[in-house]
Coordinates of N, CA, C and O in Angstrom, one line a residue:
X15 N -38.0 -140.6 34.4 CA -38.6 -140.3 33.9 C -38.9 -138.5 33.5 O -39.4 -138.0 33.1
X16 N -38.1 -137.5 34.8 CA -38.4 -136.8 35.2 C -37.3 -135.8 34.3 O -37.8 -134.8 33.4
X17 N -36.1 -137.0 33.5 CA -35.6 -135.8 33.1 C -36.0 -135.8 31.0 O -36.4 -135.2 30.9
X18 N -37.0 -137.4 31.1 CA -37.4 -137.1 29.8 C -38.5 -135.8 29.4 O -38.2 -134.9 28.3
X19 N -39.5 -135.4 30.2 CA -40.1 -134.4 30.0 C -39.5 -133.5 30.2 O -40.1 -132.9 29.5
X20 N -38.5 -132.8 31.1 CA -37.6 -132.1 31.0 C -37.2 -131.5 29.6 O -37.2 -130.7 28.8
X21 N -36.9 -132.8 29.3 CA -36.3 -132.8 27.6 C -37.2 -132.5 26.6 O -37.5 -132.0 26.1
X22 N -38.3 -133.1 26.9 CA -39.8 -132.9 25.1 C -40.2 -131.8 25.8 O -40.0 -131.0 24.8
X23 N -40.4 -131.5 27.0 CA -40.4 -129.6 27.1 C -39.4 -128.7 26.7 O -39.9 -127.8 26.0
X24 N -38.3 -129.2 26.5 CA -37.1 -128.5 25.9 C -37.1 -128.4 24.5 O -37.2 -127.2 24.2
X25 N -37.4 -129.4 24.3 CA -37.6 -129.6 22.5 C -38.6 -129.0 21.6 O -38.6 -127.9 21.1
X26 N -39.8 -129.2 22.8 CA -41.1 -128.4 22.1 C -40.5 -126.9 22.0 O -41.3 -126.2 21.1
X27 N -39.9 -126.0 23.2 CA -40.3 -124.6 23.1 C -39.3 -124.1 22.5 O -39.5 -123.3 21.6
X28 N -38.0 -124.9 22.1 CA -36.7 -125.0 21.5 C -37.8 -124.7 19.6 O -37.8 -124.1 18.8
X29 N -38.7 -125.7 19.3 CA -39.1 -125.9 18.5 C -40.1 -124.5 17.6 O -40.4 -123.8 16.8
X30 N -40.6 -124.6 19.0 CA -41.8 -122.4 18.4 C -40.8 -121.5 18.8 O -41.6 -121.0 17.7
X31 N -39.9 -121.7 19.3 CA -38.8 -120.1 19.1 C -38.2 -120.3 18.0 O -38.1 -119.1 17.4
X32 N -38.3 -121.5 17.2 CA -37.2 -121.9 15.8 C -38.3 -121.0 15.0 O -38.0 -120.4 14.2
X33 N -39.7 -121.5 15.0 CA -40.8 -121.6 14.7 C -41.1 -120.0 14.0 O -41.1 -119.8 13.1
X34 N -40.6 -119.6 15.4 CA -40.9 -117.8 15.7 C -40.7 -117.3 14.3 O -40.8 -116.0 14.1
X35 N -39.2 -117.3 14.9 CA -37.9 -116.8 13.7 C -38.1 -117.1 11.9 O -37.5 -118.3 11.9
X36 N -38.2 -116.7 11.1 CA -38.4 -116.4 9.8 C -36.3 -115.2 9.4 O -36.7 -114.6 10.4
X37 N -35.8 -115.8 8.5 CA -35.1 -114.9 7.6 C -35.8 -114.5 6.4 O -35.8 -116.2 5.2
X38 N -35.3 -113.4 5.5 CA -35.4 -113.1 4.3 C -34.4 -112.9 3.7 O -33.3 -111.6 4.5
X39 N -33.2 -113.1 3.0 CA -32.2 -113.3 2.5 C -32.1 -113.4 0.9 O -32.8 -114.2 0.0
X40 N -31.5 -113.1 -0.2 CA -30.9 -113.3 -1.4 C -29.8 -113.6 -1.1 O -28.3 -113.7 -0.4
X41 N -29.3 -114.6 -2.0 CA -28.6 -115.8 -2.3 C -27.5 -114.9 -3.2 O -27.6 -113.4 -4.1
X42 N -26.8 -115.7 -3.5 CA -25.4 -115.1 -4.6 C -25.6 -114.7 -6.5 O -25.3 -114.3 -6.8
X43 N -27.2 -115.2 -6.6 CA -27.7 -115.5 -7.6 C -28.8 -114.3 -8.1 O -29.5 -114.2 -8.7
X44 N -28.9 -113.9 -6.9 CA -30.0 -113.1 -6.7 C -30.9 -113.1 -6.4 O -32.4 -112.4 -6.4
X45 N -31.4 -114.5 -6.0 CA -33.0 -114.6 -5.7 C -33.2 -114.6 -3.6 O -32.2 -115.0 -2.9
X46 N -34.7 -114.6 -4.4 CA -35.0 -114.2 -2.4 C -35.6 -115.0 -2.3 O -36.2 -116.2 -2.8
X47 N -34.8 -115.8 -0.6 CA -35.5 -117.0 -0.1 C -35.9 -115.9 1.4 O -35.8 -115.8 1.9
X48 N -36.7 -117.1 1.7 CA -37.3 -117.3 3.3 C -37.5 -118.3 3.8 O -37.5 -119.6 3.3
X49 N -35.9 -118.3 5.1 CA -36.5 -119.7 5.8 C -36.7 -119.6 7.0 O -36.9 -118.6 7.7
X50 N -36.8 -120.6 8.1 CA -36.8 -120.7 9.4 C -35.5 -121.2 9.8 O -35.3 -120.9 11.2
X51 N -34.6 -120.8 9.6 CA -32.8 -121.5 9.3 C -31.8 -120.0 9.4 O -32.6 -119.8 7.9
X52 N -31.2 -120.0 9.6 CA -30.4 -118.8 9.4 C -29.4 -119.2 7.9 O -29.2 -120.3 7.9
X53 N -29.9 -118.0 7.2 CA -28.8 -117.6 5.8 C -27.7 -118.0 6.4 O -26.4 -117.6 7.0
X54 N -27.3 -118.7 5.2 CA -25.0 -118.8 4.9 C -24.7 -117.3 4.9 O -25.0 -116.6 4.9
X55 N -23.6 -117.9 5.4 CA -22.4 -116.7 5.9 C -22.0 -115.7 4.5 O -22.2 -114.4 4.3
X56 N -23.1 -115.9 3.4 CA -23.0 -115.8 1.8 C -23.9 -115.3 1.1 O -23.9 -114.2 0.4
X57 N -24.6 -115.0 2.2 CA -26.2 -114.4 1.5 C -26.5 -112.4 2.1 O -25.4 -112.4 3.0
X58 N -27.0 -112.1 1.3 CA -27.1 -110.7 1.0 C -28.0 -110.3 1.2 O -29.2 -110.9 1.3
X59 N -28.2 -108.8 2.3 CA -29.5 -108.0 2.7 C -30.9 -109.0 3.6 O -31.6 -109.4 3.1
X60 N -30.4 -109.7 4.4 CA -30.6 -110.8 5.3 C -31.3 -109.7 6.6 O -31.0 -109.1 7.3
X61 N -32.5 -110.1 6.5 CA -33.4 -109.7 7.3 C -34.1 -110.1 8.8 O -34.4 -111.9 7.5
X62 N -34.5 -110.1 9.3 CA -35.1 -111.2 10.9 C -36.2 -110.5 10.9 O -36.3 -109.3 10.9
X63 N -37.5 -112.0 10.6 CA -39.3 -111.0 10.3 C -39.3 -112.5 12.0 O -39.0 -113.4 12.0
X64 N -40.0 -111.6 12.6 CA -40.5 -111.9 13.6 C -42.2 -112.0 13.4 O -43.2 -111.8 13.7
X65 N -42.6 -113.8 13.5 CA -43.8 -114.1 13.4 C -44.9 -113.5 14.9 O -44.1 -114.9 15.1
X66 N -45.7 -113.2 14.8 CA -46.6 -113.1 15.4 C -48.0 -113.6 15.2 O -48.6 -113.0 14.7
X67 N -48.7 -114.0 16.4 CA -49.6 -114.4 16.5 C -49.9 -115.4 15.1 O -49.0 -115.8 14.4
X68 N -51.8 -115.8 14.8 CA -51.7 -116.3 13.8 C -52.8 -115.3 12.7 O -53.3 -115.1 13.5
X69 N -53.1 -115.9 11.8 CA -54.3 -115.1 10.7 C -55.3 -114.5 11.7 O -55.8 -114.0 11.4
X70 N -55.7 -116.0 11.9 CA -57.3 -116.1 12.5 C -57.6 -115.6 13.9 O -58.3 -114.6 14.0
X71 N -55.8 -115.5 15.2 CA -55.8 -114.3 15.8 C -56.0 -112.7 15.5 O -56.4 -112.3 16.4
X72 N -55.9 -112.5 14.2 CA -55.2 -111.0 13.9 C -56.6 -110.5 13.7 O -56.5 -109.4 13.4
X73 N -57.7 -111.5 12.9 CA -59.1 -111.0 12.6 C -59.5 -110.4 13.8 O -59.5 -110.9 14.8
X74 N -60.9 -109.7 13.5 CA -61.9 -108.5 13.7 C -62.6 -109.5 14.3 O -62.8 -110.6 13.4
X75 N -63.3 -109.4 14.9 CA -64.4 -110.0 15.1 C -65.4 -109.8 14.0 O -65.8 -108.8 13.0
X76 N -66.5 -110.7 13.6 CA -67.8 -110.7 12.4 C -68.7 -110.1 12.9 O -69.2 -109.7 12.3
X77 N -68.8 -110.0 13.6 CA -70.1 -109.1 14.3 C -69.9 -107.9 14.0 O -70.3 -106.9 13.5
X78 N -69.0 -107.7 14.1 CA -68.1 -105.8 14.0 C -67.9 -105.8 12.0 O -67.9 -104.5 12.0
X79 N -67.4 -106.4 12.0 CA -67.0 -107.0 10.4 C -69.3 -106.7 9.4 O -68.9 -106.0 8.5
X80 N -70.0 -107.3 10.3 CA -71.0 -106.9 9.6 C -71.3 -106.2 9.6 O -72.4 -105.3 8.8
X81 N -71.3 -105.4 11.4 CA -71.8 -104.0 11.1 C -71.3 -102.8 10.7 O -72.0 -101.7 10.0
X82 N -69.9 -102.9 10.1 CA -68.9 -101.9 9.4 C -69.7 -102.3 7.8 O -70.2 -101.0 7.3
X83 N -70.0 -103.4 7.6 CA -70.4 -103.9 6.0 C -71.9 -102.6 6.2 O -72.3 -102.3 5.1
X84 N -72.9 -103.2 6.9 CA -74.1 -102.6 6.3 C -74.8 -101.7 7.3 O -75.5 -101.0 6.9
X85 N -73.2 -100.8 8.3 CA -73.9 -99.7 8.6 C -72.9 -99.1 9.3 O -72.1 -99.0 9.9
X86 N -72.1 -98.6 7.6 CA -71.0 -97.7 8.4 C -71.7 -96.3 8.9 O -71.7 -95.9 9.2
X87 N -70.2 -95.7 10.3 CA -70.6 -94.8 10.4 C -69.5 -93.7 10.2 O -68.4 -93.8 9.8
X88 N -69.9 -92.3 10.5 CA -69.4 -90.8 10.0 C -69.9 -90.6 10.8 O -71.2 -90.2 12.1
X89 N -68.9 -89.8 11.8 CA -69.3 -88.2 12.7 C -68.7 -87.2 12.0 O -67.4 -86.6 11.5
X90 N -69.7 -86.0 12.6 CA -68.9 -85.0 11.7 C -69.2 -84.1 12.5 O -69.9 -83.8 13.4
X91 N -67.8 -83.3 12.5 CA -67.6 -82.6 14.0 C -67.2 -81.1 12.9 O -67.1 -81.1 12.3
X92 N -66.6 -80.2 13.8 CA -65.7 -79.5 13.3 C -64.7 -78.9 14.3 O -65.2 -79.1 15.8
X93 N -63.5 -78.2 14.3 CA -62.7 -77.8 14.9 C -62.9 -77.0 16.3 O -62.4 -77.0 17.5
X94 N -64.0 -75.6 16.1 CA -65.0 -75.7 17.5 C -65.3 -76.5 18.2 O -65.2 -76.2 19.4
X95 N -65.4 -77.5 18.1 CA -66.6 -78.9 18.8 C -65.1 -79.7 19.7 O -64.8 -80.3 18.9
X96 N -65.1 -79.0 20.5 CA -64.3 -79.7 21.4 C -65.1 -81.0 22.4 O -64.7 -81.8 21.7
X97 N -65.4 -80.6 23.4 CA -65.9 -81.9 24.0 C -66.5 -82.3 24.0 O -66.7 -83.6 24.3
X98 N -67.9 -82.5 22.5 CA -69.0 -83.1 22.7 C -69.0 -83.7 21.8 O -69.1 -85.1 21.2
X99 N -67.8 -83.0 20.7 CA -67.0 -84.3 19.7 C -66.0 -85.3 20.4 O -65.9 -86.3 19.7
X100 N -65.3 -85.1 21.4 CA -64.4 -86.2 21.6 C -65.2 -86.5 22.6 O -64.8 -88.0 22.5
X101 N -66.4 -86.4 23.1 CA -67.3 -87.2 24.0 C -67.8 -87.9 22.6 O -67.8 -90.0 22.7
X102 N -68.0 -88.0 21.5 CA -68.1 -89.1 20.4 C -67.5 -89.7 20.0 O -67.6 -91.0 20.1
X103 N -65.8 -89.0 20.0 CA -65.4 -90.5 19.6 C -64.5 -90.9 20.3 O -64.6 -92.3 20.0
X104 N -64.3 -91.0 21.5 CA -64.2 -91.6 23.0 C -65.4 -92.6 23.2 O -65.1 -94.1 23.2
X105 N -66.6 -92.5 22.9 CA -68.3 -93.8 22.9 C -67.3 -95.1 21.3 O -67.4 -95.7 21.3
X106 N -67.2 -94.5 20.4 CA -66.5 -94.6 19.0 C -65.6 -95.7 18.8 O -65.0 -96.8 18.8
X107 N -64.4 -95.1 19.7 CA -62.9 -95.6 20.1 C -63.4 -96.5 21.1 O -62.2 -97.4 20.8
X108 N -63.8 -96.2 22.3 CA -63.9 -97.8 23.6 C -64.6 -99.2 22.9 O -64.5 -100.0 23.0
X109 N -65.8 -98.9 21.8 CA -66.6 -100.1 21.5 C -65.4 -100.5 20.4 O -65.4 -101.7 19.8
X110 N -64.1 -100.0 20.0 CA -63.9 -100.5 18.0 C -63.7 -100.3 17.0 O -64.0 -101.1 16.4
X111 N -65.1 -99.3 17.2 CA -66.5 -98.8 16.3 C -64.6 -98.1 14.9 O -64.2 -96.9 15.6
X112 N -64.5 -98.8 14.0 CA -63.8 -98.0 13.2 C -65.3 -96.9 12.2 O -66.1 -97.6 12.1
X113 N -64.4 -95.2 12.1 CA -65.1 -94.0 11.7 C -64.8 -93.3 11.0 O -63.3 -93.4 11.0
X114 N -65.4 -93.0 10.1 CA -65.2 -91.8 9.2 C -65.4 -90.5 9.3 O -66.8 -90.6 10.7
X115 N -64.2 -89.1 10.0 CA -64.7 -87.8 10.8 C -64.4 -86.8 9.6 O -63.5 -87.0 8.6
X116 N -65.6 -86.3 8.7 CA -66.0 -85.7 9.2 C -65.5 -84.0 9.3 O -66.8 -84.0 10.1
X117 N -65.1 -83.2 9.1 CA -65.2 -82.1 9.5 C -65.8 -80.9 9.1 O -64.5 -80.7 7.7
X118 N -67.0 -80.3 9.8 CA -67.5 -79.0 8.6 C -66.9 -78.3 8.7 O -67.2 -77.1 9.2
X119 N -65.7 -78.0 7.7 CA -64.9 -76.9 7.7 C -65.2 -75.7 6.8 O -64.8 -74.7 6.6
X120 N -65.9 -76.5 5.5 CA -65.7 -75.8 4.6 C -67.2 -75.5 4.0 O -67.8 -76.2 4.3
X121 N -68.1 -74.8 3.4 CA -69.1 -75.2 2.4 C -69.8 -76.2 1.9 O -70.5 -76.5 2.2
X122 N -68.8 -76.7 1.3 CA -69.4 -78.0 0.4 C -69.7 -79.2 2.1 O -70.8 -79.6 1.7
X123 N -69.0 -79.0 3.0 CA -68.9 -79.9 3.6 C -70.4 -79.4 4.7 O -70.6 -80.0 5.4
X124 N -70.5 -78.0 5.0 CA -71.6 -78.0 5.8 C -72.4 -78.4 5.4 O -74.0 -78.5 6.2
X125 N -72.7 -78.4 4.0 CA -74.0 -78.4 3.0 C -74.2 -80.3 3.5 O -75.1 -80.1 3.0
X126 N -73.4 -80.9 3.0 CA -73.5 -82.7 3.5 C -73.7 -82.3 4.3 O -75.2 -83.2 4.9
X127 N -74.1 -81.8 5.6 CA -73.9 -81.6 7.0 C -75.1 -81.8 7.4 O -76.4 -82.0 8.0
X128 N -75.9 -80.5 6.8 CA -76.9 -80.1 6.7 C -77.9 -80.8 5.6 O -79.4 -81.0 6.1
X129 N -77.6 -81.2 4.9 CA -78.5 -82.6 3.9 C -78.5 -83.4 5.1 O -80.1 -84.6 4.7
X130 N -78.1 -84.3 5.1 CA -77.9 -85.0 6.2 C -78.8 -85.6 7.6 O -79.2 -86.3 8.0
X131 N -78.4 -83.9 8.6 CA -79.1 -83.9 9.4 C -80.2 -82.7 9.7 O -80.8 -82.6 10.6
X132 N -79.9 -82.0 8.3 CA -81.1 -80.6 8.8 C -80.5 -79.8 9.3 O -81.4 -78.2 9.9
X133 N -79.0 -79.5 9.8 CA -78.8 -78.3 10.8 C -77.4 -78.6 10.4 O -76.6 -79.6 10.0
X134 N -76.5 -77.5 10.7 CA -74.8 -77.2 10.3 C -74.3 -77.7 12.1 O -73.3 -77.4 12.4
X135 N -75.6 -78.0 13.5 CA -75.1 -78.0 14.2 C -73.7 -79.3 14.0 O -74.4 -80.3 13.8
X136 N -73.1 -79.3 15.1 CA -71.7 -80.5 15.5 C -71.9 -81.2 17.3 O -72.5 -80.3 18.0
X137 N -71.9 -82.6 17.3 CA -71.5 -83.4 16.8 C -72.8 -83.9 15.6 O -73.7 -83.8 16.9
X138 N -72.8 -84.6 15.0 CA -73.8 -85.4 14.2 C -73.4 -86.8 14.4 O -71.9 -86.9 12.8
X139 N -73.5 -88.2 14.5 CA -73.4 -89.2 14.4 C -73.9 -90.3 13.3 O -75.5 -89.9 13.7
X140 N -73.5 -90.6 12.0 CA -74.9 -91.4 11.1 C -74.1 -92.4 11.4 O -72.7 -93.3 10.8
X141 N -75.2 -93.9 11.8 CA -74.5 -95.2 11.9 C -75.1 -96.0 10.3 O -76.6 -95.8 10.7
X142 N -74.7 -95.9 9.5 CA -75.9 -96.3 8.8 C -77.0 -95.9 7.5 O -76.7 -94.3 7.6
X143 N -78.1 -95.3 8.3 CA -79.0 -94.6 7.7 C -79.5 -93.9 9.0 O -80.3 -93.3 8.6
X144 N -79.2 -94.2 10.0 CA -79.7 -93.5 11.1 C -79.0 -92.4 11.2 O -77.4 -92.6 11.5
X145 N -79.9 -91.2 11.9 CA -78.9 -90.1 12.1 C -79.2 -89.1 13.9 O -80.5 -89.3 14.1
X146 N -77.9 -89.8 14.3 CA -78.0 -89.2 15.3 C -77.9 -87.4 15.5 O -76.3 -87.4 16.0
X147 N -78.5 -87.0 15.9 CA -78.4 -85.3 16.7 C -78.1 -85.0 17.8 O -77.8 -84.2 18.3
X148 N -78.6 -86.2 18.8 CA -78.6 -85.8 20.7 C -77.2 -85.9 20.7 O -76.2 -87.5 20.8
X149 N -76.4 -85.6 21.4 CA -75.1 -85.3 21.8 C -74.7 -86.0 23.2 O -74.9 -85.4 24.5
X150 N -75.0 -87.9 23.1 CA -74.8 -88.0 24.6 C -74.6 -89.5 24.0 O -74.6 -89.6 22.9
X151 N -74.0 -89.8 25.2 CA -73.2 -91.3 25.3 C -74.1 -92.2 24.9 O -73.8 -93.0 24.2
X152 N -75.5 -92.1 25.4 CA -76.6 -93.2 25.3 C -76.7 -93.3 24.2 O -77.7 -94.4 23.8
X153 N -77.1 -91.8 23.4 CA -78.0 -92.3 22.6 C -77.1 -92.6 21.0 O -77.6 -93.1 20.5
X154 N -75.4 -92.4 21.4 CA -74.8 -92.8 20.7 C -74.4 -94.6 20.6 O -75.2 -95.2 19.5
X155 N -74.8 -95.3 21.9 CA -74.4 -96.2 22.2 C -75.2 -97.1 21.6 O -75.6 -98.4 21.1
X156 N -77.2 -96.3 21.9 CA -78.4 -96.9 21.1 C -77.9 -97.0 19.7 O -78.6 -98.5 19.0
X157 N -77.5 -96.1 18.8 CA -77.4 -96.4 17.5 C -76.8 -97.3 17.3 O -77.2 -97.9 16.8
X158 N -75.5 -97.1 18.0 CA -74.6 -98.1 17.8 C -75.5 -100.4 18.1 O -74.6 -101.0 17.2
X159 N -75.9 -99.7 18.9 CA -76.5 -100.9 19.4 C -77.2 -102.1 18.1 O -77.6 -103.0 17.8
X160 N -78.4 -100.4 17.8 CA -79.4 -100.9 16.9 C -78.4 -101.7 15.3 O -79.2 -102.6 15.1
X161 N -77.0 -101.2 15.2 CA -76.6 -101.4 14.2 C -76.1 -102.5 14.2 O -75.8 -103.7 13.3
X162 N -75.7 -102.8 15.6 CA -75.4 -104.1 15.7 C -73.8 -104.3 16.2 O -73.1 -105.4 15.7
X163 N -73.4 -103.4 16.5 CA -71.8 -103.0 16.7 C -71.4 -104.2 18.1 O -72.8 -103.6 18.7
X164 N -70.4 -104.4 18.3 CA -70.3 -105.1 19.1 C -70.1 -103.9 20.6 O -69.3 -102.8 20.6
X165 N -70.6 -104.9 21.6 CA -70.2 -103.7 22.7 C -68.9 -103.0 23.3 O -68.5 -104.1 22.8
X166 N -68.7 -102.4 23.9 CA -67.4 -102.5 24.5 C -66.4 -103.2 25.0 O -67.7 -103.8 26.0
X167 N -65.5 -103.5 24.9 CA -65.0 -104.1 25.5 C -64.9 -105.8 24.5 O -64.3 -106.6 24.8
X168 N -65.1 -106.2 24.0 CA -65.4 -106.8 22.7 C -64.6 -106.9 22.1 O -64.1 -108.1 21.4
X169 N -64.4 -105.9 21.4 CA -63.1 -105.5 20.3 C -62.9 -104.4 20.8 O -62.8 -104.0 21.8
X170 N -61.7 -104.2 20.2 CA -60.4 -104.7 20.4 C -60.4 -102.2 20.1 O -61.1 -102.0 18.8
X171 N -60.4 -102.0 21.5 CA -60.1 -100.5 21.6 C -59.6 -99.6 20.1 O -58.1 -99.9 19.9
X172 N -60.0 -98.7 20.0 CA -59.3 -97.6 18.7 C -58.8 -96.6 19.9 O -59.4 -95.9 20.6
X173 N -58.2 -95.9 18.6 CA -57.3 -94.8 19.7 C -57.2 -93.5 18.3 O -56.3 -92.5 18.1
X174 N -59.0 -93.2 17.2 CA -58.4 -91.9 16.3 C -59.2 -90.9 17.0 O -60.1 -90.5 17.5
X175 N -58.1 -90.1 16.1 CA -58.0 -88.8 16.9 C -58.4 -87.4 16.2 O -59.0 -87.9 14.8
X176 N -59.1 -86.7 16.8 CA -59.9 -85.3 16.1 C -58.8 -85.1 14.7 O -57.5 -85.6 14.3
X177 N -59.3 -84.8 13.2 CA -58.9 -84.7 12.2 C -57.9 -83.2 12.8 O -58.4 -82.3 13.5
X178 N -57.3 -83.0 11.7 CA -55.8 -82.3 11.7 C -56.4 -80.9 10.9 O -57.7 -80.9 10.2
X179 N -56.6 -79.8 12.2 CA -57.3 -78.5 11.8 C -56.9 -78.2 10.3 O -55.8 -78.5 10.1
X180 N -57.4 -77.4 8.9 CA -57.2 -77.6 7.4 C -56.2 -76.0 8.2 O -56.0 -75.2 9.1
X181 N -55.1 -75.5 7.0 CA -54.6 -74.3 6.7 C -55.3 -73.5 7.3 O -56.3 -73.4 6.6
X182 N -55.2 -72.3 7.8 CA -55.3 -70.6 8.0 C -54.8 -69.9 7.2 O -54.1 -70.1 5.4
X183 N -56.3 -69.6 6.5 CA -56.5 -68.3 5.1 C -55.3 -68.0 5.1 O -55.1 -67.0 6.2
X184 N -54.2 -67.1 4.3 CA -53.8 -65.9 4.4 C -54.4 -65.0 5.0 O -55.1 -64.1 4.6
X185 N -53.3 -63.8 5.9 CA -54.1 -62.4 6.4 C -54.5 -61.8 5.2 O -53.9 -61.6 4.1
X186 N -54.8 -60.2 5.5 CA -55.4 -59.9 4.4 C -54.1 -59.0 4.5 O -53.7 -58.5 4.8
X187 N -53.8 -59.0 3.0 CA -52.2 -58.4 2.2 C -51.3 -59.2 2.6 O -49.7 -59.4 1.7
X188 N -51.1 -60.6 2.8 CA -50.4 -61.5 1.9 C -50.9 -62.0 2.1 O -51.7 -63.0 1.2
X189 N -49.2 -62.7 0.6 CA -50.1 -63.5 -0.5 C -49.3 -64.5 -0.1 O -48.2 -65.1 0.8
X190 N -49.4 -65.7 -1.0 CA -48.9 -67.7 -0.4 C -48.2 -67.6 -1.0 O -46.8 -68.5 -0.5
X191 N -47.1 -66.6 -1.9 CA -45.8 -66.6 -2.4 C -44.8 -66.1 -1.3 O -43.8 -66.6 -1.6
X192 N -45.3 -65.8 -0.4 CA -44.5 -65.0 0.3 C -43.9 -66.6 0.9 O -42.7 -66.4 1.2
X193 N -44.6 -67.2 1.0 CA -44.1 -69.0 2.2 C -42.9 -69.6 1.1 O -42.6 -70.6 1.2
X194 N -42.6 -68.7 -0.3 CA -41.1 -69.8 -1.1 C -42.1 -70.4 -2.5 O -41.0 -71.1 -2.9
X195 N -43.3 -70.3 -2.5 CA -43.8 -71.2 -4.0 C -42.9 -70.0 -4.6 O -43.4 -69.1 -4.9
X196 N -43.1 -70.7 -5.9 CA -42.5 -70.0 -7.2 C -43.8 -69.4 -7.7 O -44.5 -70.0 -7.9
X197 N -43.4 -68.2 -8.2 CA -44.1 -67.6 -9.2 C -44.8 -68.5 -10.0 O -43.5 -69.5 -11.2
X198 N -45.8 -68.3 -10.8 CA -46.0 -69.0 -12.2 C -45.4 -68.5 -13.2 O -45.2 -67.4 -13.7
X199 N -45.2 -69.3 -14.2 CA -44.6 -69.0 -15.3 C -45.9 -68.8 -17.0 O -46.7 -69.3 -16.4

């Protein structure tokens, strides 16, 4: 009896391992094949694919998807804003909230920030129609709660970093062509 149980367990585990390994290969006629068995020796462009998880397990939460749809999140920041802007990013990342970050580095983006918040002070968090100008963890969490975003620990945490700083304009007397750009014809 014990031997049968061990045999059944071995067959079950082998079946799971076989199902998890997939192969992609091209036959001699140029047709692409996908299979869970190793391809023949004449196969070309053989690729092993490891299938992980299921489509259901890979999906985000319904709560997060609905909040994202009804109340998208935008963070207005600036490269000079270090600690307070990072605190805002940390709150969003910890809760797994996808967000757009707008770095108010030029006149157009600063005007957009002024139109949204009434000033050019950063950070400013926009959650749907709600504009949060108070830089605090509590204020940001309340705005996210009101919009229906899941609490920290429910959604998978993110690791969205600050946007790259824009390139510095050339110093006085320096021409852009000095960097190897070809002159216009």
